[in-house]
Amino acid sequence: MIENENENENESECESESIAASETTLPIQERFVSVQGEGALVGVPSSFVRVAGCNLRCTWCDSPATSWEASGRRTSLDELVEFCQDGPQHVVITGGEPLLFKGVAALTRLLAAAGHHITIETAGTVWQDDVCCDLMSISPKLSHSTPWQRAPRLAHRHDQRRIALKTLRRLMSSFTWQLKFVVQGRDAGALARDVGEIETLLTQLAVARTDRACVLLMPECVDPGALTDRYRALTRLCVERGFRVGERLHIALFGHTPGT
Ligand code: SF4
Protein backbone atom coordinates (compact mmCIF):
# COMPACT_ATOMS: atom_id res chain seq x y z
CA MET A 1 0.00 0.00 0.00
CA ILE A 2 1.20 3.50 -0.81
CA GLU A 3 0.14 6.18 1.65
CA ASN A 4 0.43 9.93 1.51
CA GLU A 5 -0.74 11.99 4.45
CA ASN A 6 -2.44 14.43 2.09
CA GLU A 7 -3.94 11.87 -0.23
CA ASN A 8 -7.40 13.45 -0.30
CA GLU A 9 -6.21 16.62 -1.97
CA ASN A 10 -7.04 17.50 -5.53
CA GLU A 11 -4.43 15.85 -7.79
CA SER A 12 -4.52 18.31 -10.67
CA GLU A 13 -0.97 19.59 -11.04
CA CYS A 14 1.73 17.34 -9.63
CA GLU A 15 2.21 13.69 -10.44
CA SER A 16 0.28 11.69 -7.89
CA GLU A 17 0.20 8.23 -6.45
CA SER A 18 -1.88 7.15 -9.45
CA ILE A 19 1.26 7.11 -11.61
CA ALA A 20 2.56 4.28 -9.48
CA ALA A 21 0.47 1.37 -10.69
CA SER A 22 2.89 -1.02 -12.43
CA GLU A 23 4.67 -3.60 -10.30
CA THR A 24 6.79 -4.93 -13.15
CA THR A 25 8.20 -1.77 -14.70
CA LEU A 26 9.42 1.63 -13.56
CA PRO A 27 9.83 4.95 -15.40
CA ILE A 28 13.59 5.33 -15.30
CA GLN A 29 15.13 8.72 -15.96
CA GLU A 30 18.73 7.45 -15.80
CA ARG A 31 20.87 4.67 -14.41
CA PHE A 32 24.60 4.73 -13.97
CA VAL A 33 27.51 3.56 -11.83
CA SER A 34 29.50 6.06 -9.79
CA VAL A 35 30.40 6.71 -6.16
CA GLN A 36 27.80 7.77 -3.63
CA GLY A 37 28.09 11.54 -3.41
CA GLU A 38 26.01 12.22 -0.30
CA GLY A 39 25.27 10.82 3.12
CA ALA A 40 26.92 8.30 5.41
CA LEU A 41 28.10 6.13 2.51
CA VAL A 42 29.79 8.92 0.58
CA GLY A 43 32.53 7.54 -1.67
CA VAL A 44 31.13 4.00 -1.82
CA PRO A 45 30.91 2.65 -5.40
CA SER A 46 27.23 2.30 -6.22
CA SER A 47 24.75 1.64 -8.99
CA PHE A 48 22.19 4.42 -9.23
CA VAL A 49 18.64 3.90 -10.43
CA ARG A 50 16.79 7.19 -10.82
CA VAL A 51 13.01 7.03 -11.09
CA ALA A 52 11.14 9.81 -12.94
CA GLY A 53 8.20 11.34 -11.06
CA CYS A 54 7.79 13.32 -7.87
CA ASN A 55 4.91 14.59 -5.72
CA LEU A 56 6.86 17.74 -4.77
CA ARG A 57 8.17 20.69 -6.79
CA CYS A 58 11.19 22.14 -5.03
CA THR A 59 12.03 25.46 -6.61
CA TRP A 60 15.74 24.58 -6.74
CA CYS A 61 15.28 20.90 -7.68
CA ASP A 62 18.61 19.61 -8.97
CA SER A 63 17.00 16.77 -10.93
CA PRO A 64 14.15 18.54 -12.77
CA ALA A 65 13.92 15.74 -15.31
CA THR A 66 12.33 13.72 -12.51
CA SER A 67 9.94 16.41 -11.28
CA TRP A 68 9.27 19.65 -13.17
CA GLU A 69 9.73 18.03 -16.58
CA ALA A 70 9.60 14.37 -15.69
CA SER A 71 10.60 12.00 -18.44
CA GLY A 72 11.51 8.37 -18.09
CA ARG A 73 11.65 5.19 -20.11
CA ARG A 74 9.47 2.35 -18.88
CA THR A 75 12.00 -0.27 -17.86
CA SER A 76 11.37 -3.78 -16.63
CA LEU A 77 12.49 -4.75 -13.15
CA ASP A 78 14.41 -7.67 -14.64
CA GLU A 79 16.45 -5.25 -16.76
CA LEU A 80 17.21 -3.10 -13.71
CA VAL A 81 18.25 -6.10 -11.62
CA GLU A 82 20.53 -7.25 -14.44
CA PHE A 83 22.07 -3.77 -14.63
CA CYS A 84 22.76 -3.81 -10.89
CA GLN A 85 24.13 -7.34 -10.95
CA ASP A 86 26.87 -6.17 -13.32
CA GLY A 87 27.84 -3.34 -10.93
CA PRO A 88 28.79 -2.69 -7.28
CA GLN A 89 27.13 -4.35 -4.31
CA HIS A 90 25.62 -1.03 -3.24
CA VAL A 91 22.53 0.20 -5.05
CA VAL A 92 20.97 3.64 -4.64
CA ILE A 93 17.34 4.03 -5.66
CA THR A 94 16.62 7.68 -6.11
CA GLY A 95 14.39 10.09 -7.98
CA GLY A 96 12.16 11.97 -8.06
CA GLU A 97 10.29 10.25 -5.28
CA PRO A 98 10.88 6.50 -5.63
CA LEU A 99 8.39 5.54 -2.92
CA LEU A 100 5.53 6.73 -5.14
CA PHE A 101 6.03 3.71 -7.37
CA LYS A 102 4.74 0.25 -6.53
CA GLY A 103 7.47 -1.29 -8.66
CA VAL A 104 10.09 0.05 -6.24
CA ALA A 105 9.05 -2.35 -3.46
CA ALA A 106 9.27 -5.26 -5.87
CA LEU A 107 12.63 -4.03 -7.17
CA THR A 108 14.06 -3.77 -3.65
CA ARG A 109 12.98 -7.31 -2.85
CA LEU A 110 14.68 -8.63 -5.98
CA LEU A 111 17.86 -6.66 -5.26
CA ALA A 112 17.93 -7.78 -1.62
CA ALA A 113 17.56 -11.40 -2.71
CA ALA A 114 20.55 -10.87 -5.01
CA GLY A 115 22.63 -9.67 -2.03
CA HIS A 116 22.71 -5.94 -2.69
CA HIS A 117 22.91 -3.21 -0.07
CA ILE A 118 20.05 -0.83 -0.83
CA THR A 119 19.80 2.88 -0.11
CA ILE A 120 16.54 4.67 -0.90
CA GLU A 121 16.67 8.43 -1.33
CA THR A 122 13.29 9.92 -0.39
CA ALA A 123 11.78 13.21 0.72
CA GLY A 124 9.90 11.25 3.38
CA THR A 125 6.35 12.17 2.39
CA VAL A 126 5.19 8.76 1.14
CA TRP A 127 5.00 5.35 2.79
CA GLN A 128 5.07 2.12 0.83
CA ASP A 129 4.65 -1.39 2.24
CA ASP A 130 7.01 -4.30 1.60
CA VAL A 131 10.10 -2.24 0.83
CA CYS A 132 13.52 -3.78 1.59
CA CYS A 133 16.06 -1.13 2.48
CA ASP A 134 19.37 -1.03 4.36
CA LEU A 135 19.50 2.76 4.61
CA MET A 136 16.49 5.05 4.31
CA SER A 137 18.06 8.35 3.31
CA ILE A 138 15.40 10.94 4.07
CA SER A 139 15.62 14.51 2.88
CA PRO A 140 12.72 16.55 4.30
CA LYS A 141 12.27 19.80 2.43
CA LEU A 142 12.50 23.11 4.28
CA SER A 143 10.29 26.12 3.53
CA HIS A 144 12.80 27.67 1.11
CA SER A 145 12.02 24.80 -1.28
CA THR A 146 8.50 26.10 -1.94
CA PRO A 147 8.15 27.56 -5.46
CA TRP A 148 6.22 30.71 -4.51
CA GLN A 149 7.69 32.69 -7.43
CA ARG A 150 8.34 29.89 -9.88
CA ALA A 151 4.92 28.27 -9.77
CA PRO A 152 2.45 30.00 -7.43
CA ARG A 153 -0.34 27.56 -8.36
CA LEU A 154 1.75 24.62 -7.14
CA ALA A 155 3.29 26.36 -4.18
CA HIS A 156 0.52 25.81 -1.61
CA ARG A 157 0.29 22.17 -2.44
CA HIS A 158 4.07 21.70 -2.19
CA ASP A 159 4.13 23.59 1.11
CA GLN A 160 1.41 21.39 2.59
CA ARG A 161 3.10 18.20 1.47
CA ARG A 162 6.79 18.81 2.08
CA ILE A 163 6.76 17.77 5.78
CA ALA A 164 4.74 14.64 6.62
CA LEU A 165 5.36 13.91 10.29
CA LYS A 166 3.44 10.65 10.48
CA THR A 167 5.27 9.25 7.47
CA LEU A 168 8.65 10.48 8.70
CA ARG A 169 8.11 8.78 12.07
CA ARG A 170 7.07 5.56 10.38
CA LEU A 171 10.08 5.53 8.06
CA MET A 172 12.47 6.29 10.91
CA SER A 173 11.04 3.60 13.17
CA SER A 174 11.06 1.00 10.40
CA PHE A 175 14.49 1.45 8.80
CA THR A 176 18.04 2.50 9.55
CA TRP A 177 17.86 6.18 8.63
CA GLN A 178 19.74 9.35 7.96
CA LEU A 179 18.23 12.80 7.62
CA LYS A 180 19.72 15.09 4.98
CA PHE A 181 18.76 18.75 4.87
CA VAL A 182 19.56 21.11 2.01
CA VAL A 183 20.27 24.48 3.64
CA GLN A 184 20.87 27.93 2.21
CA GLY A 185 24.32 29.31 2.89
CA ARG A 186 24.32 32.62 1.08
CA ASP A 187 23.82 34.68 4.22
CA ALA A 188 23.68 34.09 7.94
CA GLY A 189 20.00 35.02 8.20
CA ALA A 190 18.88 32.40 5.69
CA LEU A 191 21.03 29.77 7.35
CA ALA A 192 19.64 30.64 10.78
CA ARG A 193 16.06 30.33 9.48
CA ASP A 194 16.82 26.92 8.02
CA VAL A 195 18.44 25.71 11.22
CA GLY A 196 15.43 26.91 13.22
CA GLU A 197 13.15 24.81 11.01
CA ILE A 198 15.46 21.80 11.38
CA GLU A 199 15.55 22.11 15.17
CA THR A 200 11.75 22.30 15.30
CA LEU A 201 11.40 19.23 13.13
CA LEU A 202 13.95 17.25 15.14
CA THR A 203 12.00 18.07 18.30
CA GLN A 204 8.76 16.93 16.65
CA LEU A 205 10.48 13.71 15.59
CA ALA A 206 12.09 13.22 19.03
CA VAL A 207 15.57 12.83 17.52
CA ALA A 208 18.02 12.32 20.39
CA ARG A 209 21.10 14.51 20.71
CA THR A 210 23.18 11.36 20.31
CA ASP A 211 21.59 10.74 16.90
CA ARG A 212 22.69 14.07 15.44
CA ALA A 213 25.58 12.39 13.66
CA CYS A 214 22.83 10.94 11.44
CA VAL A 215 21.54 14.45 10.66
CA LEU A 216 23.44 15.93 7.74
CA LEU A 217 23.35 19.53 6.55
CA MET A 218 24.26 20.06 2.90
CA PRO A 219 24.66 23.40 1.13
CA GLU A 220 22.23 24.23 -1.65
CA CYS A 221 24.92 24.56 -4.27
CA VAL A 222 25.63 22.97 -7.65
CA ASP A 223 28.72 25.09 -8.37
CA PRO A 224 31.93 23.22 -7.43
CA GLY A 225 33.78 26.56 -7.17
CA ALA A 226 31.43 27.83 -4.47
CA LEU A 227 31.20 24.67 -2.38
CA THR A 228 34.21 25.29 -0.14
CA ASP A 229 32.91 28.63 1.15
CA ARG A 230 29.51 27.10 1.82
CA TYR A 231 31.12 24.25 3.74
CA ARG A 232 33.11 26.68 5.90
CA ALA A 233 29.93 28.44 7.02
CA LEU A 234 28.19 25.13 7.61
CA THR A 235 31.08 23.55 9.50
CA ARG A 236 31.03 26.21 12.22
CA LEU A 237 27.33 25.68 12.69
CA CYS A 238 27.54 21.89 12.65
CA VAL A 239 30.27 21.94 15.32
CA GLU A 240 28.08 24.14 17.53
CA ARG A 241 24.96 22.03 17.11
CA GLY A 242 26.32 18.52 16.71
CA PHE A 243 25.11 18.01 13.13
CA ARG A 244 27.18 16.35 10.46
CA VAL A 245 28.51 18.32 7.49
CA GLY A 246 26.90 16.67 4.47
CA GLU A 247 29.28 16.28 1.57
CA ARG A 248 28.21 16.72 -2.03
CA LEU A 249 31.12 14.78 -3.48
CA HIS A 250 29.58 14.33 -6.92
CA ILE A 251 29.23 18.11 -7.27
CA ALA A 252 32.82 18.68 -6.13
CA LEU A 253 34.15 16.04 -8.53
CA PHE A 254 31.96 16.44 -11.59
CA GLY A 255 29.88 19.59 -11.20
CA HIS A 256 26.17 19.43 -11.89
CA THR A 257 26.41 16.65 -14.45
CA PRO A 258 23.81 13.94 -15.11
CA GLY A 259 25.04 10.38 -14.71
CA THR A 260 27.53 11.17 -11.95
S1 SF4 B 1 11.69 16.12 -3.73
FE1 SF4 B 1 13.63 15.89 -4.82
S2 SF4 B 1 13.08 15.31 -6.92
FE2 SF4 B 1 11.21 16.09 -5.95
S3 SF4 B 1 11.16 18.25 -6.55
FE3 SF4 B 1 12.20 18.13 -4.54
S4 SF4 B 1 14.41 17.99 -5.02
FE4 SF4 B 1 13.26 17.52 -6.92
PDB file of C-alpha atoms in Angstrom, residues 83-189:
ATOM      1  CA  PHE A  83      22.068  -3.774 -14.634  1.00  0.00           C
ATOM      2  CA  CYS A  84      22.762  -3.807 -10.889  1.00  0.00           C
ATOM      3  CA  GLN A  85      24.133  -7.337 -10.952  1.00  0.00           C
ATOM      4  CA  ASP A  86      26.869  -6.165 -13.321  1.00  0.00           C
ATOM      5  CA  GLY A  87      27.840  -3.340 -10.931  1.00  0.00           C
ATOM      6  CA  PRO A  88      28.787  -2.694  -7.283  1.00  0.00           C
ATOM      7  CA  GLN A  89      27.126  -4.353  -4.312  1.00  0.00           C
ATOM      8  CA  HIS A  90      25.624  -1.028  -3.236  1.00  0.00           C
ATOM      9  CA  VAL A  91      22.534   0.201  -5.048  1.00  0.00           C
ATOM     10  CA  VAL A  92      20.966   3.640  -4.636  1.00  0.00           C
ATOM     11  CA  ILE A  93      17.341   4.028  -5.665  1.00  0.00           C
ATOM     12  CA  THR A  94      16.625   7.683  -6.105  1.00  0.00           C
ATOM     13  CA  GLY A  95      14.389  10.091  -7.981  1.00  0.00           C
ATOM     14  CA  GLY A  96      12.160  11.971  -8.061  1.00  0.00           C
ATOM     15  CA  GLU A  97      10.290  10.250  -5.277  1.00  0.00           C
ATOM     16  CA  PRO A  98      10.884   6.505  -5.634  1.00  0.00           C
ATOM     17  CA  LEU A  99       8.390   5.538  -2.924  1.00  0.00           C
ATOM     18  CA  LEU A 100       5.527   6.731  -5.139  1.00  0.00           C
ATOM     19  CA  PHE A 101       6.029   3.710  -7.366  1.00  0.00           C
ATOM     20  CA  LYS A 102       4.745   0.250  -6.532  1.00  0.00           C
ATOM     21  CA  GLY A 103       7.472  -1.289  -8.661  1.00  0.00           C
ATOM     22  CA  VAL A 104      10.094   0.050  -6.241  1.00  0.00           C
ATOM     23  CA  ALA A 105       9.053  -2.347  -3.458  1.00  0.00           C
ATOM     24  CA  ALA A 106       9.267  -5.261  -5.875  1.00  0.00           C
ATOM     25  CA  LEU A 107      12.629  -4.035  -7.168  1.00  0.00           C
ATOM     26  CA  THR A 108      14.064  -3.766  -3.649  1.00  0.00           C
ATOM     27  CA  ARG A 109      12.983  -7.310  -2.848  1.00  0.00           C
ATOM     28  CA  LEU A 110      14.683  -8.632  -5.984  1.00  0.00           C
ATOM     29  CA  LEU A 111      17.860  -6.659  -5.258  1.00  0.00           C
ATOM     30  CA  ALA A 112      17.928  -7.777  -1.623  1.00  0.00           C
ATOM     31  CA  ALA A 113      17.558 -11.399  -2.706  1.00  0.00           C
ATOM     32  CA  ALA A 114      20.549 -10.872  -5.007  1.00  0.00           C
ATOM     33  CA  GLY A 115      22.630  -9.673  -2.029  1.00  0.00           C
ATOM     34  CA  HIS A 116      22.707  -5.945  -2.694  1.00  0.00           C
ATOM     35  CA  HIS A 117      22.908  -3.208  -0.075  1.00  0.00           C
ATOM     36  CA  ILE A 118      20.047  -0.828  -0.827  1.00  0.00           C
ATOM     37  CA  THR A 119      19.796   2.876  -0.107  1.00  0.00           C
ATOM     38  CA  ILE A 120      16.541   4.666  -0.899  1.00  0.00           C
ATOM     39  CA  GLU A 121      16.672   8.430  -1.333  1.00  0.00           C
ATOM     40  CA  THR A 122      13.293   9.920  -0.391  1.00  0.00           C
ATOM     41  CA  ALA A 123      11.785  13.206   0.717  1.00  0.00           C
ATOM     42  CA  GLY A 124       9.899  11.253   3.382  1.00  0.00           C
ATOM     43  CA  THR A 125       6.348  12.170   2.386  1.00  0.00           C
ATOM     44  CA  VAL A 126       5.195   8.755   1.137  1.00  0.00           C
ATOM     45  CA  TRP A 127       5.003   5.354   2.792  1.00  0.00           C
ATOM     46  CA  GLN A 128       5.072   2.122   0.832  1.00  0.00           C
ATOM     47  CA  ASP A 129       4.646  -1.395   2.244  1.00  0.00           C
ATOM     48  CA  ASP A 130       7.009  -4.304   1.600  1.00  0.00           C
ATOM     49  CA  VAL A 131      10.101  -2.240   0.827  1.00  0.00           C
ATOM     50  CA  CYS A 132      13.518  -3.778   1.588  1.00  0.00           C
ATOM     51  CA  CYS A 133      16.057  -1.130   2.479  1.00  0.00           C
ATOM     52  CA  ASP A 134      19.373  -1.034   4.357  1.00  0.00           C
ATOM     53  CA  LEU A 135      19.497   2.762   4.605  1.00  0.00           C
ATOM     54  CA  MET A 136      16.491   5.054   4.311  1.00  0.00           C
ATOM     55  CA  SER A 137      18.060   8.347   3.307  1.00  0.00           C
ATOM     56  CA  ILE A 138      15.403  10.945   4.073  1.00  0.00           C
ATOM     57  CA  SER A 139      15.623  14.511   2.878  1.00  0.00           C
ATOM     58  CA  PRO A 140      12.722  16.555   4.300  1.00  0.00           C
ATOM     59  CA  LYS A 141      12.273  19.799   2.427  1.00  0.00           C
ATOM     60  CA  LEU A 142      12.499  23.113   4.280  1.00  0.00           C
ATOM     61  CA  SER A 143      10.294  26.121   3.529  1.00  0.00           C
ATOM     62  CA  HIS A 144      12.797  27.675   1.109  1.00  0.00           C
ATOM     63  CA  SER A 145      12.023  24.805  -1.284  1.00  0.00           C
ATOM     64  CA  THR A 146       8.500  26.097  -1.938  1.00  0.00           C
ATOM     65  CA  PRO A 147       8.154  27.561  -5.463  1.00  0.00           C
ATOM     66  CA  TRP A 148       6.218  30.714  -4.509  1.00  0.00           C
ATOM     67  CA  GLN A 149       7.693  32.690  -7.425  1.00  0.00           C
ATOM     68  CA  ARG A 150       8.344  29.891  -9.882  1.00  0.00           C
ATOM     69  CA  ALA A 151       4.923  28.266  -9.765  1.00  0.00           C
ATOM     70  CA  PRO A 152       2.455  30.004  -7.429  1.00  0.00           C
ATOM     71  CA  ARG A 153      -0.344  27.560  -8.356  1.00  0.00           C
ATOM     72  CA  LEU A 154       1.751  24.617  -7.137  1.00  0.00           C
ATOM     73  CA  ALA A 155       3.290  26.357  -4.180  1.00  0.00           C
ATOM     74  CA  HIS A 156       0.520  25.814  -1.612  1.00  0.00           C
ATOM     75  CA  ARG A 157       0.294  22.168  -2.437  1.00  0.00           C
ATOM     76  CA  HIS A 158       4.071  21.699  -2.189  1.00  0.00           C
ATOM     77  CA  ASP A 159       4.135  23.586   1.109  1.00  0.00           C
ATOM     78  CA  GLN A 160       1.412  21.394   2.587  1.00  0.00           C
ATOM     79  CA  ARG A 161       3.100  18.196   1.468  1.00  0.00           C
ATOM     80  CA  ARG A 162       6.790  18.809   2.084  1.00  0.00           C
ATOM     81  CA  ILE A 163       6.755  17.769   5.778  1.00  0.00           C
ATOM     82  CA  ALA A 164       4.744  14.641   6.621  1.00  0.00           C
ATOM     83  CA  LEU A 165       5.358  13.907  10.287  1.00  0.00           C
ATOM     84  CA  LYS A 166       3.435  10.650  10.478  1.00  0.00           C
ATOM     85  CA  THR A 167       5.272   9.253   7.465  1.00  0.00           C
ATOM     86  CA  LEU A 168       8.648  10.478   8.699  1.00  0.00           C
ATOM     87  CA  ARG A 169       8.111   8.783  12.065  1.00  0.00           C
ATOM     88  CA  ARG A 170       7.068   5.564  10.383  1.00  0.00           C
ATOM     89  CA  LEU A 171      10.078   5.530   8.056  1.00  0.00           C
ATOM     90  CA  MET A 172      12.472   6.291  10.914  1.00  0.00           C
ATOM     91  CA  SER A 173      11.040   3.601  13.175  1.00  0.00           C
ATOM     92  CA  SER A 174      11.056   1.003  10.398  1.00  0.00           C
ATOM     93  CA  PHE A 175      14.487   1.452   8.802  1.00  0.00           C
ATOM     94  CA  THR A 176      18.041   2.501   9.554  1.00  0.00           C
ATOM     95  CA  TRP A 177      17.863   6.176   8.627  1.00  0.00           C
ATOM     96  CA  GLN A 178      19.743   9.349   7.960  1.00  0.00           C
ATOM     97  CA  LEU A 179      18.230  12.804   7.624  1.00  0.00           C
ATOM     98  CA  LYS A 180      19.718  15.091   4.980  1.00  0.00           C
ATOM     99  CA  PHE A 181      18.764  18.751   4.872  1.00  0.00           C
ATOM    100  CA  VAL A 182      19.561  21.109   2.011  1.00  0.00           C
ATOM    101  CA  VAL A 183      20.269  24.479   3.641  1.00  0.00           C
ATOM    102  CA  GLN A 184      20.867  27.929   2.207  1.00  0.00           C
ATOM    103  CA  GLY A 185      24.317  29.306   2.892  1.00  0.00           C
ATOM    104  CA  ARG A 186      24.318  32.624   1.078  1.00  0.00           C
ATOM    105  CA  ASP A 187      23.815  34.676   4.223  1.00  0.00           C
ATOM    106  CA  ALA A 188      23.680  34.090   7.944  1.00  0.00           C
ATOM    107  CA  GLY A 189      20.000  35.018   8.195  1.00  0.00           C
TER     108      GLY A 189
END
